[in-house]
Amino acid sequence: MLKAILWDVDGTLAETERDGHLVAFNRAFEALEVPWRWSETRYGELLAVAGGRERLLHDMERQLRAPPDPERRAALAEQIHRLKNELYAAIVSGGALPLRPGVAELFDDCARAGMRMGIVTTTSAANVAALLGARLGTDWRSKFAAVVCAEHAPRKKPDSQAYLRALDTLSLRPDEALAIEDAPAGVTAARAAGVAVVVVRSFYFATAEVEGALAVGPSLGRAGLGSAAGRNA
Ligand code: XBP
């Protein structure tokens, strides 16, 4: 029996990657006079690496103008990432990132039905608080029975750690939860924890190959009904 919905954050609740993190990364590069920018396309490639700081370090391996010394690179990645998160918080608190279609409705349906909800993400607790505080108000945390972020599960998706942690917090068996994800790494993470997954395609993973999902659809909105499992449409 289904007892909880486990929500991924970035790309699933809102288009945070394209409209939030990418914009904030480029603003941070500019503010810190870092001599490169990320295009929408390049950021899409970099999303194969989970975690903003890890993504920066990965990109620096091919940036000719990145510091050659590993320690200086790590320090620069740290500095950019910290500022990126401040700028991201400013973007979301400014109201620029609406929830995707159907998300608020499903939050309400779950509340009415007494269905518990959890957040399972590889982004930081501060980024989750910024987004959900802006969209749901200051008592957003009370709507979720578990909130698992990068700080609680440092082994990022596709590792199953965040999902296992959420199941543990909720005292649930994997077959009592359903994950909602947008990215293949998230699907792998949920499946590795034994949790079934529904995929709502986001901007960056619109055509990505997805394996093992229960259903794949364009959004949770009523106008766009999901396809049956395996069709990947
Ligand atoms: C998405 C991520 C994150 C964000 C950026 O996580 O991989 O790294 O892109 O956030 P999820 P940080 O899909 O699990 O929500 O800069 O805090 O890593």
mmCIF file of C-alpha atoms and ligand atoms in Angstrom:
data_model
loop_
_atom_site.group_PDB
_atom_site.id
_atom_site.type_symbol
_atom_site.label_atom_id
_atom_site.label_comp_id
_atom_site.label_asym_id
_atom_site.label_seq_id
_atom_site.Cartn_x
_atom_site.Cartn_y
_atom_site.Cartn_z
ATOM 1 C CA MET A 1 0.000 0.000 0.000
ATOM 2 C CA LEU A 2 1.261 3.471 -0.905
ATOM 3 C CA LYS A 3 2.101 5.518 2.192
ATOM 4 C CA ALA A 4 4.339 8.342 0.968
ATOM 5 C CA ILE A 5 5.311 10.373 -2.079
ATOM 6 C CA LEU A 6 9.026 11.202 -2.286
ATOM 7 C CA TRP A 7 9.758 14.328 -4.302
ATOM 8 C CA ASP A 8 12.954 15.152 -6.122
ATOM 9 C CA VAL A 9 13.524 18.937 -6.194
ATOM 10 C CA ASP A 10 15.577 20.324 -9.087
ATOM 11 C CA GLY A 11 13.730 19.970 -12.390
ATOM 12 C CA THR A 12 10.828 18.125 -10.746
ATOM 13 C CA LEU A 13 9.236 20.714 -8.442
ATOM 14 C CA ALA A 14 10.368 23.625 -10.632
ATOM 15 C CA GLU A 15 12.668 24.292 -13.592
ATOM 16 C CA THR A 16 15.385 25.247 -11.143
ATOM 17 C CA GLU A 17 18.321 24.069 -13.235
ATOM 18 C CA ARG A 18 17.688 26.261 -16.289
ATOM 19 C CA ASP A 19 15.998 29.202 -14.576
ATOM 20 C CA GLY A 20 17.782 29.151 -11.219
ATOM 21 C CA HIS A 21 21.119 27.362 -10.826
ATOM 22 C CA LEU A 22 22.447 28.089 -14.341
ATOM 23 C CA VAL A 23 21.565 31.789 -14.102
ATOM 24 C CA ALA A 24 23.127 31.967 -10.630
ATOM 25 C CA PHE A 25 26.314 30.159 -11.709
ATOM 26 C CA ASN A 26 26.822 32.636 -14.559
ATOM 27 C CA ARG A 27 26.157 35.608 -12.264
ATOM 28 C CA ALA A 28 28.690 34.194 -9.802
ATOM 29 C CA PHE A 29 31.298 33.792 -12.584
ATOM 30 C CA GLU A 30 30.746 37.406 -13.534
ATOM 31 C CA ALA A 31 30.853 38.763 -9.978
ATOM 32 C CA LEU A 32 34.074 36.857 -9.224
ATOM 33 C CA GLU A 33 35.606 37.769 -12.587
ATOM 34 C CA VAL A 34 35.913 34.133 -13.595
ATOM 35 C CA PRO A 35 36.732 34.221 -17.322
ATOM 36 C CA TRP A 36 34.120 31.787 -18.634
ATOM 37 C CA ARG A 37 30.330 31.354 -18.762
ATOM 38 C CA TRP A 38 28.103 28.306 -19.223
ATOM 39 C CA SER A 39 25.624 28.165 -22.099
ATOM 40 C CA GLU A 40 22.266 26.435 -21.694
ATOM 41 C CA THR A 41 23.632 23.570 -23.808
ATOM 42 C CA ARG A 42 26.884 23.234 -21.873
ATOM 43 C CA TYR A 43 24.980 23.215 -18.572
ATOM 44 C CA GLY A 44 22.814 20.400 -19.917
ATOM 45 C CA GLU A 45 25.962 18.345 -20.528
ATOM 46 C CA LEU A 46 27.309 19.205 -17.087
ATOM 47 C CA LEU A 47 24.130 17.966 -15.399
ATOM 48 C CA ALA A 48 25.559 14.467 -15.873
ATOM 49 C CA VAL A 49 27.623 15.399 -12.787
ATOM 50 C CA ALA A 50 25.498 15.594 -9.625
ATOM 51 C CA GLY A 51 26.221 18.465 -7.248
ATOM 52 C CA GLY A 52 27.049 22.063 -8.095
ATOM 53 C CA ARG A 53 30.557 22.052 -6.611
ATOM 54 C CA GLU A 54 31.387 18.712 -8.249
ATOM 55 C CA ARG A 55 30.031 20.113 -11.551
ATOM 56 C CA LEU A 56 32.354 23.128 -11.304
ATOM 57 C CA LEU A 57 35.396 20.956 -10.613
ATOM 58 C CA HIS A 58 34.533 18.659 -13.496
ATOM 59 C CA ASP A 59 34.193 21.613 -15.880
ATOM 60 C CA MET A 60 37.480 23.133 -14.700
ATOM 61 C CA GLU A 61 39.294 20.055 -15.965
ATOM 62 C CA ARG A 62 38.723 21.297 -19.504
ATOM 63 C CA GLN A 63 38.737 25.064 -18.873
ATOM 64 C CA LEU A 64 42.087 26.327 -20.129
ATOM 65 C CA ARG A 65 41.843 29.416 -17.910
ATOM 66 C CA ALA A 66 41.085 27.499 -14.700
ATOM 67 C CA PRO A 67 43.859 27.510 -12.060
ATOM 68 C CA PRO A 68 46.210 24.597 -12.773
ATOM 69 C CA ASP A 69 46.848 23.903 -9.090
ATOM 70 C CA PRO A 70 44.255 21.454 -7.624
ATOM 71 C CA GLU A 71 44.092 23.272 -4.274
ATOM 72 C CA ARG A 72 43.420 26.641 -5.913
ATOM 73 C CA ARG A 73 40.825 25.003 -8.134
ATOM 74 C CA ALA A 74 39.042 23.515 -5.137
ATOM 75 C CA ALA A 75 39.101 26.881 -3.345
ATOM 76 C CA LEU A 76 37.728 28.653 -6.427
ATOM 77 C CA ALA A 77 34.983 26.034 -6.846
ATOM 78 C CA GLU A 78 34.060 26.516 -3.190
ATOM 79 C CA GLN A 79 33.920 30.298 -3.583
ATOM 80 C CA ILE A 80 31.854 30.197 -6.793
ATOM 81 C CA HIS A 81 29.490 27.613 -5.330
ATOM 82 C CA ARG A 82 28.882 29.616 -2.146
ATOM 83 C CA LEU A 83 28.084 32.768 -4.119
ATOM 84 C CA LYS A 84 25.988 30.784 -6.632
ATOM 85 C CA ASN A 85 23.815 29.548 -3.765
ATOM 86 C CA GLU A 86 23.326 33.081 -2.407
ATOM 87 C CA LEU A 87 22.370 34.293 -5.887
ATOM 88 C CA TYR A 88 20.086 31.275 -6.363
ATOM 89 C CA ALA A 89 18.296 32.095 -3.106
ATOM 90 C CA ALA A 90 17.834 35.669 -4.308
ATOM 91 C CA ILE A 91 16.374 34.452 -7.629
ATOM 92 C CA VAL A 92 13.878 32.091 -6.009
ATOM 93 C CA SER A 93 12.860 34.521 -3.269
ATOM 94 C CA GLY A 94 12.175 37.065 -5.997
ATOM 95 C CA GLY A 95 9.418 34.718 -7.183
ATOM 96 C CA ALA A 96 11.069 33.838 -10.516
ATOM 97 C CA LEU A 97 10.619 30.093 -10.128
ATOM 98 C CA PRO A 98 7.026 28.844 -10.121
ATOM 99 C CA LEU A 99 6.206 25.255 -9.224
ATOM 100 C CA ARG A 100 5.710 23.088 -12.299
ATOM 101 C CA PRO A 101 2.138 22.318 -13.414
ATOM 102 C CA GLY A 102 0.293 19.936 -11.138
ATOM 103 C CA VAL A 103 2.823 20.055 -8.271
ATOM 104 C CA ALA A 104 0.818 22.332 -5.951
ATOM 105 C CA GLU A 105 -2.346 20.356 -6.772
ATOM 106 C CA LEU A 106 -0.667 17.062 -5.844
ATOM 107 C CA PHE A 107 0.660 18.622 -2.612
ATOM 108 C CA ASP A 108 -2.939 19.542 -1.750
ATOM 109 C CA ASP A 109 -4.315 16.131 -2.778
ATOM 110 C CA CYS A 110 -1.732 14.422 -0.547
ATOM 111 C CA ALA A 111 -2.610 16.675 2.395
ATOM 112 C CA ARG A 112 -6.328 15.930 1.951
ATOM 113 C CA ALA A 113 -5.718 12.175 1.646
ATOM 114 C CA GLY A 114 -3.324 12.032 4.618
ATOM 115 C CA MET A 115 -0.558 10.850 2.298
ATOM 116 C CA ARG A 116 2.839 11.721 3.764
ATOM 117 C CA MET A 117 5.409 13.486 1.573
ATOM 118 C CA GLY A 118 9.182 13.599 1.619
ATOM 119 C CA ILE A 119 11.853 15.618 -0.166
ATOM 120 C CA VAL A 120 14.796 13.632 -1.550
ATOM 121 C CA THR A 121 17.411 15.803 -3.207
ATOM 122 C CA THR A 122 21.124 16.178 -3.761
ATOM 123 C CA THR A 123 20.960 19.958 -3.437
ATOM 124 C CA SER A 124 21.496 21.732 -0.117
ATOM 125 C CA ALA A 125 18.944 22.274 2.647
ATOM 126 C CA ALA A 126 19.334 26.052 2.172
ATOM 127 C CA ASN A 127 18.400 25.808 -1.525
ATOM 128 C CA VAL A 128 15.356 23.677 -0.721
ATOM 129 C CA ALA A 129 14.273 26.115 1.993
ATOM 130 C CA ALA A 130 14.696 29.061 -0.380
ATOM 131 C CA LEU A 131 12.542 27.455 -3.076
ATOM 132 C CA LEU A 132 9.825 25.971 -0.891
ATOM 133 C CA GLY A 133 9.740 28.944 1.486
ATOM 134 C CA ALA A 134 9.085 31.188 -1.520
ATOM 135 C CA ARG A 135 6.405 28.929 -2.992
ATOM 136 C CA LEU A 136 4.666 27.470 0.090
ATOM 137 C CA GLY A 137 5.330 30.057 2.790
ATOM 138 C CA THR A 138 7.354 29.992 5.975
ATOM 139 C CA ASP A 139 5.651 26.852 7.325
ATOM 140 C CA TRP A 140 6.659 24.805 4.224
ATOM 141 C CA ARG A 141 8.632 22.336 6.360
ATOM 142 C CA SER A 142 5.476 21.174 8.177
ATOM 143 C CA LYS A 143 4.132 19.742 4.906
ATOM 144 C CA PHE A 144 6.938 17.189 4.640
ATOM 145 C CA ALA A 145 7.482 14.247 6.954
ATOM 146 C CA ALA A 146 11.084 13.892 5.753
ATOM 147 C CA VAL A 147 13.493 16.292 4.083
ATOM 148 C CA VAL A 148 16.702 14.650 2.891
ATOM 149 C CA CYS A 149 19.272 16.972 1.307
ATOM 150 C CA ALA A 150 22.972 16.927 0.361
ATOM 151 C CA GLU A 151 24.001 17.436 3.991
ATOM 152 C CA HIS A 152 22.174 14.273 5.084
ATOM 153 C CA ALA A 153 23.160 12.116 2.114
ATOM 154 C CA PRO A 154 26.574 13.169 0.802
ATOM 155 C CA ARG A 155 26.713 10.295 -1.687
ATOM 156 C CA LYS A 156 24.741 11.997 -4.451
ATOM 157 C CA LYS A 157 22.285 10.465 -6.894
ATOM 158 C CA PRO A 158 22.517 8.014 -8.680
ATOM 159 C CA ASP A 159 23.586 6.609 -5.297
ATOM 160 C CA SER A 160 20.589 5.324 -3.340
ATOM 161 C CA GLN A 161 21.704 6.931 -0.048
ATOM 162 C CA ALA A 162 19.182 9.807 -0.044
ATOM 163 C CA TYR A 163 16.257 7.480 -0.771
ATOM 164 C CA LEU A 164 17.358 4.954 1.858
ATOM 165 C CA ARG A 165 17.659 7.772 4.368
ATOM 166 C CA ALA A 166 14.131 9.018 3.560
ATOM 167 C CA LEU A 167 12.671 5.516 3.917
ATOM 168 C CA ASP A 168 14.452 5.162 7.242
ATOM 169 C CA THR A 169 13.150 8.522 8.517
ATOM 170 C CA LEU A 170 9.610 7.602 7.491
ATOM 171 C CA SER A 171 9.947 3.990 8.742
ATOM 172 C CA LEU A 172 8.689 2.708 5.405
ATOM 173 C CA ARG A 173 9.465 -0.265 3.240
ATOM 174 C CA PRO A 174 10.518 0.664 -0.327
ATOM 175 C CA ASP A 175 7.255 -0.679 -1.759
ATOM 176 C CA GLU A 176 5.291 1.754 0.431
ATOM 177 C CA ALA A 177 6.748 4.824 -1.300
ATOM 178 C CA LEU A 178 6.609 6.362 -4.759
ATOM 179 C CA ALA A 179 9.292 8.696 -6.083
ATOM 180 C CA ILE A 180 8.718 11.543 -8.531
ATOM 181 C CA GLU A 181 11.861 12.380 -10.512
ATOM 182 C CA ASP A 182 12.893 14.114 -13.733
ATOM 183 C CA ALA A 183 16.402 12.796 -14.374
ATOM 184 C CA PRO A 184 17.871 9.360 -15.130
ATOM 185 C CA ALA A 185 20.255 9.630 -12.134
ATOM 186 C CA GLY A 186 17.280 10.188 -9.843
ATOM 187 C CA VAL A 187 15.454 7.212 -11.314
ATOM 188 C CA THR A 188 18.529 5.036 -10.773
ATOM 189 C CA ALA A 189 18.819 6.250 -7.167
ATOM 190 C CA ALA A 190 15.181 5.500 -6.354
ATOM 191 C CA ARG A 191 15.235 2.109 -8.095
ATOM 192 C CA ALA A 192 18.461 1.171 -6.294
ATOM 193 C CA ALA A 193 16.590 1.798 -3.032
ATOM 194 C CA GLY A 194 13.703 -0.359 -4.301
ATOM 195 C CA VAL A 195 11.313 2.592 -4.710
ATOM 196 C CA ALA A 196 9.028 2.823 -7.772
ATOM 197 C CA VAL A 197 9.362 6.040 -9.808
ATOM 198 C CA VAL A 198 7.160 8.270 -11.917
ATOM 199 C CA VAL A 199 9.124 10.538 -14.262
ATOM 200 C CA VAL A 200 8.003 14.047 -15.160
ATOM 201 C CA ARG A 201 10.201 15.260 -17.958
ATOM 202 C CA SER A 202 11.978 18.576 -17.403
ATOM 203 C CA PHE A 203 13.675 20.947 -19.845
ATOM 204 C CA TYR A 204 17.059 19.252 -19.624
ATOM 205 C CA PHE A 205 15.861 15.647 -19.645
ATOM 206 C CA ALA A 206 13.081 16.018 -22.219
ATOM 207 C CA THR A 207 14.390 13.193 -24.370
ATOM 208 C CA ALA A 208 16.779 11.377 -22.049
ATOM 209 C CA GLU A 209 16.647 7.594 -22.044
ATOM 210 C CA VAL A 210 14.855 6.495 -18.872
ATOM 211 C CA GLU A 211 14.840 2.913 -17.696
ATOM 212 C CA GLY A 212 12.855 1.281 -14.945
ATOM 213 C CA ALA A 213 10.173 3.945 -14.399
ATOM 214 C CA LEU A 214 6.572 3.048 -13.651
ATOM 215 C CA ALA A 215 5.384 5.853 -15.938
ATOM 216 C CA VAL A 216 6.950 8.708 -17.894
ATOM 217 C CA GLY A 217 5.069 11.889 -18.754
ATOM 218 C CA PRO A 218 5.578 15.543 -19.626
ATOM 219 C CA SER A 219 4.331 16.912 -16.288
ATOM 220 C CA LEU A 220 1.873 16.348 -13.448
ATOM 221 C CA GLY A 221 -0.474 18.888 -15.004
ATOM 222 C CA ARG A 222 -3.949 17.723 -15.901
ATOM 223 C CA ALA A 223 -3.546 18.741 -19.542
ATOM 224 C CA GLY A 224 -0.552 16.469 -20.093
ATOM 225 C CA LEU A 225 -1.358 12.884 -19.192
ATOM 226 C CA GLY A 226 1.635 10.597 -18.718
ATOM 227 C CA SER A 227 2.427 7.766 -21.070
ATOM 228 C CA ALA A 228 2.456 4.146 -20.017
ATOM 229 C CA ALA A 229 5.698 2.722 -18.656
ATOM 230 C CA GLY A 230 8.357 2.003 -21.220
ATOM 231 C CA ARG A 231 7.054 4.334 -23.904
ATOM 232 C CA ASN A 232 9.381 7.076 -22.726
ATOM 233 C CA ALA A 233 7.396 9.783 -24.506
HETATM 234 C C1 XBP B 1 20.109 18.439 -8.517
HETATM 235 C C2 XBP B 1 21.559 18.638 -8.417
HETATM 236 C C3 XBP B 1 22.089 19.829 -7.744
HETATM 237 C C4 XBP B 1 21.708 21.164 -8.358
HETATM 238 C C5 XBP B 1 22.536 22.283 -7.805
HETATM 239 O O1 XBP B 1 19.675 17.702 -7.435
HETATM 240 O O2 XBP B 1 22.318 17.804 -8.888
HETATM 241 O O3 XBP B 1 23.486 19.700 -7.776
HETATM 242 O O4 XBP B 1 21.960 21.122 -9.745
HETATM 243 O O5 XBP B 1 22.514 22.303 -6.430
HETATM 244 P P1 XBP B 1 18.188 16.984 -7.386
HETATM 245 P P2 XBP B 1 23.855 22.428 -5.567
HETATM 246 O O6 XBP B 1 17.738 16.671 -8.812
HETATM 247 O O7 XBP B 1 18.447 15.743 -6.572
HETATM 248 O O8 XBP B 1 17.265 17.929 -6.682
HETATM 249 O O9 XBP B 1 24.640 23.518 -6.169
HETATM 250 O O10 XBP B 1 23.390 22.710 -4.159
HETATM 251 O O11 XBP B 1 24.559 21.091 -5.670
#
